[in-house]
């Protein structure tokens, strides 16, 4: 029987214990463990102590304080009490070697299985509902946008609202694809009007330092990795570019300069600057109406996100950048 995140365990001999279900495991207080195994406080405390001494379990993973509410007379008292998870309960159970311990483990594993299956089913239902809502929103905005094109509204405010909704729908779509790892490279420009060279890039970096100042170490190369970054975005195999579009080259240039730490100081600033410089030289920094394809705060967020990302996330990081500067923007 379940009541919120509480399950009630009843042993074959009639013993009843309220068990906390949280973070996909079962939690009991020391007093409950003593009651469960029919043991003493000294005995259970000694077992717990030895489990940690011999590094059988990690304390921060198996012990946590859980807020409990108890009725004491006419008032409710809230306390934080240490609880131990199923791993600890099982380890203690093997040491006391009691029949009750075996019975509890069988029950606990069944309850956990049911709990996880039910939770998975609930999450699947919520995800399906969320996806349906997102699809409905996107479809609604598309219809509104089409209506705006065929029959413009007289109100500038209404027109602006629909435009904002349409823009955010694309952003939601990108986030949804990111979550499901289904981002693809679309609406990119295949023919660059500018080819970046190591010499031109270094000249641009020196101009950045002169314009905004910086330490004597700003833009100082530590090794040959920056030269390699420039060469890599133009790398080809069998006559086919590894990064065939301008957007792919720009995204990977941003990634390589951030991650390679080629300079003694200013790596993230240099990476963001070269990204903007590369797009501007190729005529892709601005939309036809003169606005930037990528807002300044979005560029900062992307640069920091790349800096904190794991090496195996390189492709997805590049795809996110590409989707924010492609022809759909």
XYZ file of N, CA, C and O in Angstrom, residues 50-244:
780
model
N 31.444 -0.301 10.715
C 32.371 -1.183 9.995
C 32.166 -1.122 8.475
O 33.125 -1.216 7.704
N 30.911 -0.949 8.039
C 30.622 -0.850 6.607
C 31.347 0.353 6.009
O 31.909 0.284 4.906
N 31.394 1.449 6.761
C 32.087 2.652 6.280
C 33.604 2.524 6.432
O 34.359 2.980 5.569
N 34.057 1.900 7.517
C 35.502 1.734 7.738
C 36.141 0.931 6.615
O 37.225 1.264 6.114
N 35.456 -0.132 6.185
C 36.000 -1.009 5.146
C 35.583 -0.573 3.733
O 35.762 -1.312 2.767
N 35.027 0.656 3.647
C 34.654 1.240 2.357
C 33.727 0.347 1.527
O 33.796 0.324 0.296
N 32.874 -0.373 2.227
C 31.913 -1.217 1.520
C 30.871 -0.347 0.807
O 30.430 -0.666 -0.301
N 30.508 0.761 1.444
C 29.563 1.707 0.878
C 30.061 3.131 1.123
O 30.830 3.365 2.061
N 29.608 4.074 0.280
C 29.960 5.481 0.479
C 28.875 6.167 1.296
O 27.691 6.060 0.991
N 29.326 6.884 2.326
C 28.378 7.500 3.248
C 27.464 8.499 2.559
O 26.253 8.539 2.812
N 28.035 9.332 1.665
C 27.224 10.378 1.026
C 26.177 9.810 0.072
O 25.236 10.510 -0.311
N 26.317 8.539 -0.318
C 25.347 7.906 -1.214
C 24.312 7.076 -0.472
O 23.239 6.788 -0.999
N 24.637 6.673 0.741
C 23.755 5.742 1.461
C 23.062 6.356 2.672
O 22.147 5.755 3.217
N 23.498 7.545 3.083
C 22.913 8.196 4.250
C 22.431 9.590 3.859
O 23.147 10.329 3.194
N 21.227 9.941 4.277
C 20.742 11.293 4.040
C 19.709 11.665 5.090
O 19.056 10.800 5.681
N 19.623 12.952 5.344
C 18.634 13.443 6.297
C 17.335 13.724 5.564
O 17.327 14.419 4.556
N 16.254 13.161 6.078
C 14.939 13.343 5.476
C 14.019 13.982 6.498
O 13.973 13.566 7.666
N 13.317 15.010 6.054
C 12.408 15.724 6.964
C 11.195 14.853 7.255
O 10.548 14.334 6.345
N 10.908 14.691 8.522
C 9.757 13.884 8.940
C 8.839 14.732 9.821
O 9.294 15.619 10.545
N 7.561 14.449 9.732
C 6.563 15.146 10.543
C 5.919 14.139 11.481
O 5.396 13.115 11.037
N 5.989 14.433 12.756
C 5.408 13.526 13.760
C 4.391 14.285 14.622
O 4.575 15.460 14.916
N 3.361 13.594 15.026
C 2.354 14.159 15.911
C 2.766 13.869 17.341
O 2.866 12.720 17.763
N 3.058 14.909 18.086
C 3.417 14.757 19.492
C 2.380 15.495 20.325
O 2.412 16.723 20.439
N 1.469 14.748 20.872
C 0.373 15.359 21.609
C -0.561 16.068 20.656
O -1.081 15.473 19.709
N -0.722 17.369 20.865
C -1.623 18.147 20.008
C -0.880 18.935 18.931
O -1.476 19.727 18.209
N 0.429 18.748 18.850
C 1.182 19.523 17.863
C 1.988 18.618 16.935
O 2.365 17.507 17.309
N 2.230 19.155 15.732
C 3.056 18.445 14.765
C 4.485 18.955 14.866
O 4.724 20.162 14.853
N 5.411 18.028 14.952
C 6.823 18.383 15.095
C 7.577 17.938 13.843
O 7.457 16.786 13.412
N 8.346 18.858 13.257
C 9.130 18.556 12.054
C 10.592 18.380 12.458
O 11.183 19.253 13.090
N 11.162 17.260 12.077
C 12.568 17.003 12.375
C 13.263 16.412 11.143
O 12.623 15.773 10.324
N 14.575 16.632 11.057
C 15.391 15.995 10.020
C 16.133 14.824 10.654
O 16.967 15.016 11.548
N 15.818 13.640 10.184
C 16.375 12.419 10.773
C 17.186 11.670 9.732
O 16.794 11.576 8.576
N 18.322 11.125 10.168
C 19.159 10.348 9.248
C 18.449 9.066 8.828
O 17.906 8.339 9.654
N 18.457 8.824 7.508
C 17.897 7.603 6.951
C 18.985 6.867 6.176
O 19.916 7.483 5.662
N 18.835 5.556 6.065
C 19.799 4.716 5.344
C 19.069 4.021 4.206
O 17.937 3.546 4.370
N 19.743 3.946 3.038
C 19.061 3.383 1.870
C 19.133 1.866 1.839
O 19.720 1.220 2.725
N 18.538 1.292 0.788
C 18.411 -0.166 0.698
C 19.769 -0.862 0.665
O 19.917 -1.957 1.222
N 20.771 -0.251 0.019
C 22.106 -0.868 0.000
C 22.628 -1.079 1.413
O 23.196 -2.133 1.736
N 22.465 -0.061 2.258
C 22.913 -0.178 3.643
C 22.093 -1.214 4.399
O 22.636 -2.033 5.157
N 20.772 -1.194 4.174
C 19.894 -2.145 4.864
C 20.278 -3.582 4.514
O 20.352 -4.458 5.382
N 20.567 -3.823 3.228
C 20.960 -5.161 2.791
C 22.292 -5.559 3.410
O 22.468 -6.697 3.886
N 23.266 -4.632 3.425
C 24.585 -4.926 4.005
C 24.467 -5.278 5.484
O 25.110 -6.207 5.974
N 23.627 -4.538 6.198
C 23.405 -4.851 7.615
C 22.711 -6.189 7.747
O 23.054 -7.014 8.605
N 21.728 -6.417 6.851
C 20.970 -7.670 6.903
C 21.835 -8.903 6.750
O 21.614 -9.919 7.413
N 22.872 -8.827 5.884
C 23.776 -9.959 5.728
C 24.619 -10.185 6.981
O 24.992 -11.306 7.304
N 24.903 -9.099 7.701
C 25.713 -9.236 8.907
C 24.915 -9.829 10.064
O 25.437 -10.660 10.813
N 23.664 -9.393 10.218
C 22.868 -9.963 11.308
C 22.286 -11.320 10.905
O 21.867 -12.099 11.762
N 22.239 -11.562 9.588
C 21.822 -12.864 9.063
C 20.484 -13.316 9.614
O 20.327 -14.437 10.094
N 19.485 -12.409 9.527
C 18.191 -12.758 10.102
C 17.198 -13.131 9.006
O 17.306 -12.687 7.860
N 16.218 -13.926 9.372
C 15.165 -14.321 8.449
C 14.352 -13.105 8.034
O 13.940 -12.972 6.878
N 14.150 -12.199 8.988
C 13.405 -10.979 8.691
C 14.096 -10.161 7.591
O 13.453 -9.551 6.763
N 15.441 -10.133 7.644
C 16.211 -9.391 6.648
C 15.964 -9.922 5.247
O 15.781 -9.162 4.300
N 15.943 -11.237 5.099
C 15.696 -11.874 3.801
C 14.297 -11.547 3.302
O 14.094 -11.214 2.133
N 13.321 -11.650 4.213
C 11.940 -11.347 3.836
C 11.808 -9.891 3.374
O 11.113 -9.587 2.397
N 12.482 -8.987 4.086
C 12.399 -7.574 3.734
C 13.034 -7.301 2.375
O 12.497 -6.534 1.567
N 14.166 -7.918 2.098
C 14.842 -7.700 0.810
C 13.956 -8.126 -0.359
O 13.885 -7.454 -1.386
N 13.285 -9.265 -0.194
C 12.380 -9.749 -1.243
C 11.267 -8.732 -1.477
O 10.951 -8.370 -2.609
N 10.682 -8.255 -0.373
C 9.597 -7.271 -0.475
C 10.094 -5.958 -1.094
O 9.459 -5.398 -1.976
N 11.244 -5.480 -0.619
C 11.778 -4.195 -1.066
C 12.072 -4.203 -2.562
O 11.761 -3.240 -3.284
N 12.673 -5.268 -3.040
C 12.992 -5.346 -4.467
C 11.729 -5.351 -5.328
O 11.706 -4.764 -6.421
N 10.683 -6.008 -4.855
C 9.413 -6.019 -5.598
C 8.794 -4.621 -5.608
O 8.333 -4.138 -6.648
N 8.791 -3.949 -4.448
C 8.223 -2.608 -4.351
C 8.981 -1.632 -5.243
O 8.397 -0.824 -5.968
N 10.312 -1.728 -5.238
C 11.134 -0.850 -6.068
C 10.843 -1.061 -7.556
O 10.759 -0.116 -8.324
N 10.714 -2.325 -7.938
C 10.422 -2.638 -9.335
C 9.093 -2.014 -9.752
O 8.993 -1.357 -10.797
N 8.061 -2.195 -8.901
C 6.749 -1.617 -9.200
C 6.822 -0.096 -9.250
O 6.231 0.560 -10.099
N 7.589 0.474 -8.319
C 7.732 1.925 -8.203
C 8.387 2.507 -9.455
O 7.943 3.506 -10.013
N 9.451 1.843 -9.918
C 10.177 2.326 -11.093
C 9.337 2.184 -12.367
O 9.326 3.076 -13.216
N 8.632 1.052 -12.494
C 7.793 0.841 -13.677
C 6.679 1.875 -13.726
O 6.398 2.473 -14.762
N 6.045 2.113 -12.560
C 4.960 3.099 -12.500
C 5.498 4.493 -12.811
O 4.883 5.263 -13.544
N 6.674 4.822 -12.254
C 7.283 6.126 -12.508
C 7.642 6.301 -13.961
O 7.438 7.371 -14.544
N 8.172 5.249 -14.571
C 8.530 5.313 -15.994
C 7.292 5.547 -16.842
O 7.283 6.376 -17.749
N 6.215 4.807 -16.515
C 4.981 4.945 -17.277
C 4.413 6.359 -17.144
O 3.937 6.954 -18.112
N 4.519 6.927 -15.921
C 4.014 8.272 -15.686
C 4.825 9.300 -16.469
O 4.274 10.213 -17.083
N 6.158 9.138 -16.447
C 7.029 10.054 -17.184
C 6.791 9.966 -18.690
O 6.832 10.967 -19.395
N 6.558 8.741 -19.174
C 6.263 8.555 -20.591
C 4.974 9.287 -20.967
O 4.887 9.926 -22.016
N 3.991 9.204 -20.082
C 2.710 9.868 -20.332
C 2.900 11.379 -20.366
O 2.386 12.072 -21.252
N 3.674 11.907 -19.401
C 3.916 13.348 -19.353
C 4.702 13.816 -20.573
O 4.438 14.878 -21.130
N 5.698 13.009 -20.981
C 6.490 13.373 -22.155
C 5.624 13.413 -23.401
O 5.748 14.319 -24.230
N 4.723 12.422 -23.512
C 3.825 12.378 -24.670
C 2.920 13.598 -24.683
O 2.703 14.222 -25.726
N 2.388 13.962 -23.497
C 1.515 15.131 -23.401
C 2.278 16.401 -23.752
O 1.761 17.287 -24.443
N 3.521 16.500 -23.249
C 4.350 17.675 -23.523
C 4.630 17.794 -25.023
O 4.565 18.880 -25.597
N 4.940 16.652 -25.650
C 5.212 16.653 -27.086
C 3.981 17.077 -27.877
O 4.074 17.855 -28.831
N 2.814 16.581 -27.466
C 1.571 16.944 -28.147
C 1.294 18.439 -28.005
O 0.867 19.102 -28.958
N 1.561 18.978 -26.794
C 1.340 20.409 -26.566
C 2.297 21.237 -27.413
O 1.917 22.272 -27.971
N 3.551 20.785 -27.482
C 4.546 21.503 -28.277
C 4.173 21.487 -29.755
O 4.237 22.515 -30.430
N 3.734 20.331 -30.250
C 3.324 20.236 -31.647
C 2.123 21.137 -31.927
O 2.040 21.780 -32.978
N 1.185 21.159 -30.968
C 0.000 22.005 -31.136
C 0.385 23.486 -31.176
O -0.143 24.259 -31.981
N 1.323 23.875 -30.295
C 1.791 25.260 -30.275
C 2.445 25.623 -31.602
O 2.150 26.679 -32.184
N 3.318 24.751 -32.077
C 4.015 25.037 -33.336
C 3.029 25.140 -34.497
O 3.146 26.021 -35.350
N 2.047 24.239 -34.518
C 1.063 24.263 -35.594
C 0.229 25.541 -35.539
O -0.046 26.173 -36.571
N -0.154 25.947 -34.314
C -0.933 27.173 -34.151
C -0.169 28.385 -34.647
O -0.712 29.240 -35.358
N 1.101 28.455 -34.274
C 1.912 29.601 -34.674
C 2.114 29.614 -36.187
O 2.117 30.672 -36.814
N 2.301 28.441 -36.776
C 2.450 28.384 -38.234
C 1.202 28.931 -38.929
O 1.274 29.683 -39.895
N 0.017 28.529 -38.402
C -1.235 29.005 -38.972
C -1.365 30.518 -38.823
O -1.783 31.221 -39.741
N -0.985 31.031 -37.643
C -1.042 32.466 -37.405
C -0.085 33.216 -38.321
O -0.401 34.276 -38.849
N 1.103 32.652 -38.507
C 2.090 33.291 -39.372
C 1.611 33.323 -40.807
O 1.770 34.321 -41.516
N 1.012 32.211 -41.257
C 0.474 32.165 -42.624
C -0.640 33.187 -42.804
O -0.750 33.846 -43.834
N -1.480 33.309 -41.754
C -2.574 34.268 -41.809
C -2.035 35.692 -41.899
O -2.542 36.531 -42.635
N -0.956 35.943 -41.144
C -0.349 37.270 -41.146
C 0.181 37.628 -42.527
O 0.060 38.759 -42.989
N 0.752 36.635 -43.214
C 1.307 36.895 -44.536
C 0.221 37.185 -45.568
O 0.367 38.048 -46.435
N -0.887 36.455 -45.471
C -1.951 36.611 -46.465
C -2.901 37.760 -46.138
O -3.505 38.352 -47.023
N -3.049 38.065 -44.853
C -3.992 39.111 -44.435
C -3.405 39.873 -43.249
O -3.769 39.623 -42.104
N -2.476 40.792 -43.497
C -1.792 41.511 -42.423
C -2.766 42.190 -41.465
O -3.767 42.765 -41.877
N -2.454 42.081 -40.180
C -3.292 42.722 -39.172
C -2.993 44.213 -39.119
O -1.901 44.663 -39.409
N -3.968 44.976 -38.712
C -3.783 46.419 -38.643
C -2.981 46.829 -37.419
O -2.377 47.885 -37.386
N -2.984 45.995 -36.421
C -2.291 46.338 -35.174
C -0.829 45.912 -35.229
O -0.513 44.741 -35.411
N 0.077 46.879 -35.072
C 1.508 46.557 -35.028
C 1.828 45.659 -33.847
O 2.676 44.773 -33.923
N 1.123 45.876 -32.749
C 1.370 45.068 -31.552
C 1.014 43.616 -31.799
O 1.767 42.701 -31.417
N -0.120 43.376 -32.456
C -0.541 42.007 -32.755
C 0.433 41.348 -33.714
O 0.797 40.174 -33.558
N 0.873 42.102 -34.711
C 1.830 41.557 -35.667
C 3.140 41.180 -34.975
O 3.717 40.129 -35.226
N 3.584 42.070 -34.083
C 4.823 41.801 -33.348
C 4.706 40.581 -32.466
O 5.633 39.790 -32.348
N 3.543 40.394 -31.821
C 3.315 39.249 -30.952
C 3.425 37.950 -31.728
O 4.074 36.987 -31.286
N 2.805 37.906 -32.899
C 2.863 36.700 -33.716
C 4.291 36.415 -34.167
O 4.742 35.270 -34.199
N 5.028 37.483 -34.492
C 6.423 37.317 -34.914
C 7.253 36.727 -33.775
O 8.065 35.818 -33.977
N 7.030 37.230 -32.565
C 7.766 36.713 -31.398
C 7.432 35.248 -31.180
O 8.303 34.409 -30.937
N 6.142 34.905 -31.260
C 5.727 33.515 -31.086
C 6.384 32.613 -32.123
O 6.846 31.515 -31.813
N 6.424 33.072 -33.350
C 7.036 32.282 -34.418
C 8.517 32.065 -34.145
O 9.049 30.965 -34.335
N 9.201 33.110 -33.683
C 10.630 32.991 -33.368
C 10.859 31.995 -32.239
O 11.757 31.160 -32.300
N 10.037 32.085 -31.185
C 10.235 31.197 -30.037
C 9.854 29.762 -30.357
O 10.374 28.829 -29.754
N 8.941 29.577 -31.306
C 8.593 28.216 -31.704
C 9.806 27.504 -32.285
O 10.050 26.331 -32.006
N 10.588 28.225 -33.095
C 11.806 27.622 -33.644
C 12.779 27.281 -32.519
O 13.386 26.209 -32.511
N 12.910 28.177 -31.539
C 13.805 27.923 -30.405
C 13.357 26.692 -29.630
O 14.173 25.851 -29.235
N 12.038 26.563 -29.421
C 11.507 25.387 -28.728
C 11.790 24.114 -29.522
O 12.094 23.064 -28.948
N 11.664 24.225 -30.825
C 11.926 23.087 -31.698
C 13.383 22.647 -31.587
O 13.687 21.456 -31.513
N 14.301 23.638 -31.557
C 15.731 23.330 -31.403
C 15.983 22.645 -30.064
O 16.706 21.645 -29.983
N 15.375 23.156 -28.979
C 15.550 22.558 -27.657
C 15.005 21.134 -27.618
O 15.611 20.240 -27.024
N 13.841 20.937 -28.244
C 13.231 19.605 -28.277
C 14.139 18.617 -29.013
O 14.369 17.491 -28.538
N 14.683 19.039 -30.140
C 15.588 18.166 -30.895
C 16.889 17.925 -30.140
O 17.470 16.844 -30.203
N 17.349 18.949 -29.413
C 18.562 18.798 -28.594
C 18.335 17.734 -27.524
O 19.171 16.857 -27.307
N 17.187 17.811 -26.837
C 16.876 16.838 -25.782
C 16.859 15.418 -26.320
O 17.289 14.481 -25.638
N 16.350 15.258 -27.545
C 16.215 13.918 -28.118
C 17.373 13.553 -29.053
O 17.346 12.509 -29.695
N 18.406 14.422 -29.068
C 19.598 14.187 -29.894
C 19.234 13.937 -31.351
O 19.736 13.023 -32.001
N 18.289 14.758 -31.858
C 17.872 14.600 -33.255
C 18.147 15.860 -34.080
O 17.554 16.045 -35.138
N 19.025 16.727 -33.570
C 19.374 17.926 -34.326
C 20.047 17.540 -35.641
O 20.859 16.621 -35.685
N 19.690 18.246 -36.695
C 20.318 18.016 -37.995
C 20.843 19.344 -38.537
O 20.487 20.411 -38.038
N 21.695 19.258 -39.530
C 22.259 20.460 -40.136
C 21.460 20.792 -41.386
O 21.441 20.029 -42.353
N 20.761 21.939 -41.334
C 19.884 22.342 -42.430
C 20.055 23.830 -42.718
O 20.547 24.588 -41.886
N 19.596 24.243 -43.899
C 19.540 25.655 -44.299
C 20.877 26.367 -44.096
O 20.934 27.465 -43.558
N 21.955 25.723 -44.551
C 23.289 26.321 -44.420
C 23.778 26.830 -45.774
O 23.203 26.523 -46.815
N 24.855 27.601 -45.751
C 25.422 28.193 -46.972
C 26.689 27.440 -47.358
O 27.641 27.372 -46.577
N 26.698 26.881 -48.546
C 27.779 25.991 -48.963
C 28.981 26.721 -49.563
O 30.085 26.195 -49.562
N 28.765 27.916 -50.093
C 29.860 28.597 -50.792
C 30.355 29.793 -49.983
O 29.711 30.851 -49.977
N 31.482 29.651 -49.298
C 32.002 30.781 -48.525
C 32.540 31.872 -49.441
O 33.104 31.601 -50.502
N 32.349 33.115 -49.025
C 32.903 34.240 -49.789
C 34.243 34.673 -49.215
O 34.911 35.530 -49.779
N 34.618 34.048 -48.082
C 35.864 34.407 -47.411
C 36.507 33.143 -46.846
O 35.836 32.293 -46.270
N 37.804 33.014 -47.032
C 38.564 31.890 -46.480
C 39.516 32.435 -45.427
O 40.368 33.284 -45.722
N 39.354 31.971 -44.205
C 40.194 32.456 -43.110
C 41.564 31.790 -43.169
O 41.677 30.584 -43.367
N 42.593 32.576 -42.988
C 43.950 32.047 -42.901
C 44.489 32.306 -41.504
O 43.970 33.160 -40.770
N 45.502 31.593 -41.147
C 46.130 31.784 -39.841
C 46.627 33.218 -39.696
O 46.410 33.859 -38.656
N 47.260 33.751 -40.728
C 47.811 35.103 -40.675
C 46.712 36.148 -40.489
O 46.842 37.078 -39.675
N 45.602 35.991 -41.252
C 44.495 36.933 -41.140
C 43.849 36.862 -39.755
O 43.460 37.877 -39.175
N 43.719 35.653 -39.233
C 43.115 35.471 -37.910
C 43.969 36.112 -36.822
O 43.454 36.785 -35.915
N 45.269 35.919 -36.886
C 46.171 36.516 -35.889
C 46.138 38.039 -35.978
O 46.207 38.740 -34.961
N 46.031 38.558 -37.190
C 45.938 40.006 -37.379
C 44.661 40.530 -36.707
O 44.672 41.596 -36.058
N 43.567 39.777 -36.853
C 42.297 40.167 -36.238
C 42.399 40.132 -34.712
O 41.861 41.004 -34.022
N 43.101 39.126 -34.185
C 43.269 39.014 -32.730
C 44.086 40.190 -32.193
O 43.779 40.760 -31.138
N 45.120 40.586 -32.917
C 45.942 41.732 -32.487
C 45.120 43.018 -32.493
O 45.251 43.861 -31.605
N 44.225 43.144 -33.482
C 43.371 44.337 -33.532
C 42.399 44.351 -32.359
O 42.061 45.418 -31.828
N 41.951 43.169 -31.948
C 41.056 43.059 -30.790
C 41.764 43.542 -29.527
O 41.193 44.284 -28.723
N 43.010 43.126 -29.366
C 43.786 43.533 -28.193
C 44.014 45.038 -28.186
O 43.907 45.698 -27.150
N 44.329 45.586 -29.343
C 44.585 47.028 -29.446
C 43.327 47.835 -29.151
O 43.385 48.905 -28.529
N 42.178 47.320 -29.574
C 40.927 48.057 -29.408
C 40.409 48.011 -27.985
O 39.936 49.015 -27.451
N 40.472 46.826 -27.367
C 39.879 46.656 -26.041
C 40.907 46.504 -24.928
O 40.546 46.425 -23.758
N 42.173 46.447 -25.276
C 43.194 46.273 -24.253
C 43.239 44.839 -23.760
O 42.464 43.982 -24.176
N 44.131 44.570 -22.873
C 44.269 43.217 -22.333
C 45.647 43.038 -21.745
O 46.518 43.899 -21.890
N 45.848 41.931 -21.068
C 47.138 41.667 -20.448
C 48.185 41.395 -21.527
O 47.861 41.179 -22.696
N 49.434 41.394 -21.102
C 50.514 41.115 -22.051
C 50.431 39.694 -22.581
O 51.018 39.368 -23.611
N 49.684 38.847 -21.869
C 49.553 37.448 -22.282
C 48.356 37.225 -23.213
O 48.199 36.136 -23.768
N 47.508 38.263 -23.361
C 46.316 38.120 -24.205
C 46.734 37.839 -25.651
O 47.507 38.588 -26.255
N 46.229 36.746 -26.204
C 46.532 36.397 -27.586
C 47.912 35.818 -27.794
O 48.309 35.569 -28.944
N 48.634 35.577 -26.700
C 49.972 34.969 -26.813
C 49.827 33.462 -27.009
O 49.288 32.760 -26.148
N 50.305 32.958 -28.146
C 50.155 31.530 -28.456
C 51.054 30.663 -27.573
O 52.244 30.937 -27.431
N 50.476 29.615 -27.022
C 51.239 28.690 -26.187
C 51.883 27.591 -27.016
O 52.889 27.001 -26.624
N 51.269 27.288 -28.156
C 51.759 26.195 -29.004
C 51.232 26.393 -30.420
O 50.808 27.485 -30.783
N 51.204 25.318 -31.204
C 50.757 25.393 -32.601
C 49.276 25.047 -32.765
O 48.788 24.919 -33.889
N 48.557 24.900 -31.647
C 47.184 24.393 -31.734
C 46.229 25.364 -32.434
O 45.255 24.932 -33.067
N 46.468 26.687 -32.334
C 45.565 27.619 -33.010
C 45.707 27.507 -34.529
O 44.710 27.510 -35.255
N 46.932 27.387 -34.970
C 47.168 27.205 -36.399
C 46.468 25.931 -36.874
O 45.894 25.883 -37.966
N 46.496 24.907 -36.036
C 45.825 23.648 -36.357
C 44.305 23.818 -36.404
O 43.635 23.218 -37.251
N 43.756 24.661 -35.495
C 42.307 24.893 -35.473
C 41.840 25.511 -36.778
O 40.805 25.111 -37.342
N 42.591 26.506 -37.266
C 42.239 27.155 -38.528
C 42.304 26.153 -39.678
O 41.414 26.085 -40.529
N 43.356 25.342 -39.686
C 43.523 24.366 -40.766
C 42.430 23.297 -40.732
O 41.942 22.852 -41.779
N 42.011 22.915 -39.517
C 41.046 21.817 -39.370
C 39.690 22.153 -39.957
O 39.019 21.282 -40.540
N 39.244 23.409 -39.851
C 37.902 23.727 -40.365
C 37.857 23.674 -41.901
O 36.781 23.642 -42.489
N 39.047 23.653 -42.521
C 39.105 23.528 -43.988
C 39.597 22.147 -44.426
O 39.876 21.929 -45.601
N 39.680 21.253 -43.477
C 40.172 19.904 -43.790
C 39.200 19.174 -44.710
O 37.980 19.316 -44.598
N 39.749 18.372 -45.626
C 38.900 17.604 -46.543
C 39.380 16.162 -46.606
O 40.512 15.846 -46.236
N 38.491 15.311 -47.087
C 38.830 13.896 -47.248
C 38.253 13.434 -48.578
O 37.054 13.512 -48.812
N 39.127 12.972 -49.459
C 38.674 12.538 -50.782
C 38.070 13.668 -51.578
O 37.133 13.442 -52.358
N 38.562 14.873 -51.354
C 38.052 16.019 -52.089
C 36.771 16.607 -51.531
O 36.214 17.551 -52.099
N 36.289 16.071 -50.405
C 35.051 16.564 -49.782
C 35.393 17.221 -48.456
O 36.076 16.629 -47.616
N 34.926 18.452 -48.247
C 35.197 19.166 -46.994
C 34.589 18.441 -45.808
O 33.440 17.975 -45.861
N 35.361 18.373 -44.725
C 34.862 17.771 -43.491
C 33.727 18.616 -42.923
O 32.745 18.096 -42.386
N 33.867 19.932 -43.072
C 32.823 20.872 -42.640
C 32.403 21.680 -43.879
O 32.966 22.738 -44.157
N 31.424 21.191 -44.619
C 31.146 21.740 -45.954
C 30.505 23.123 -45.992
O 30.639 23.815 -46.987
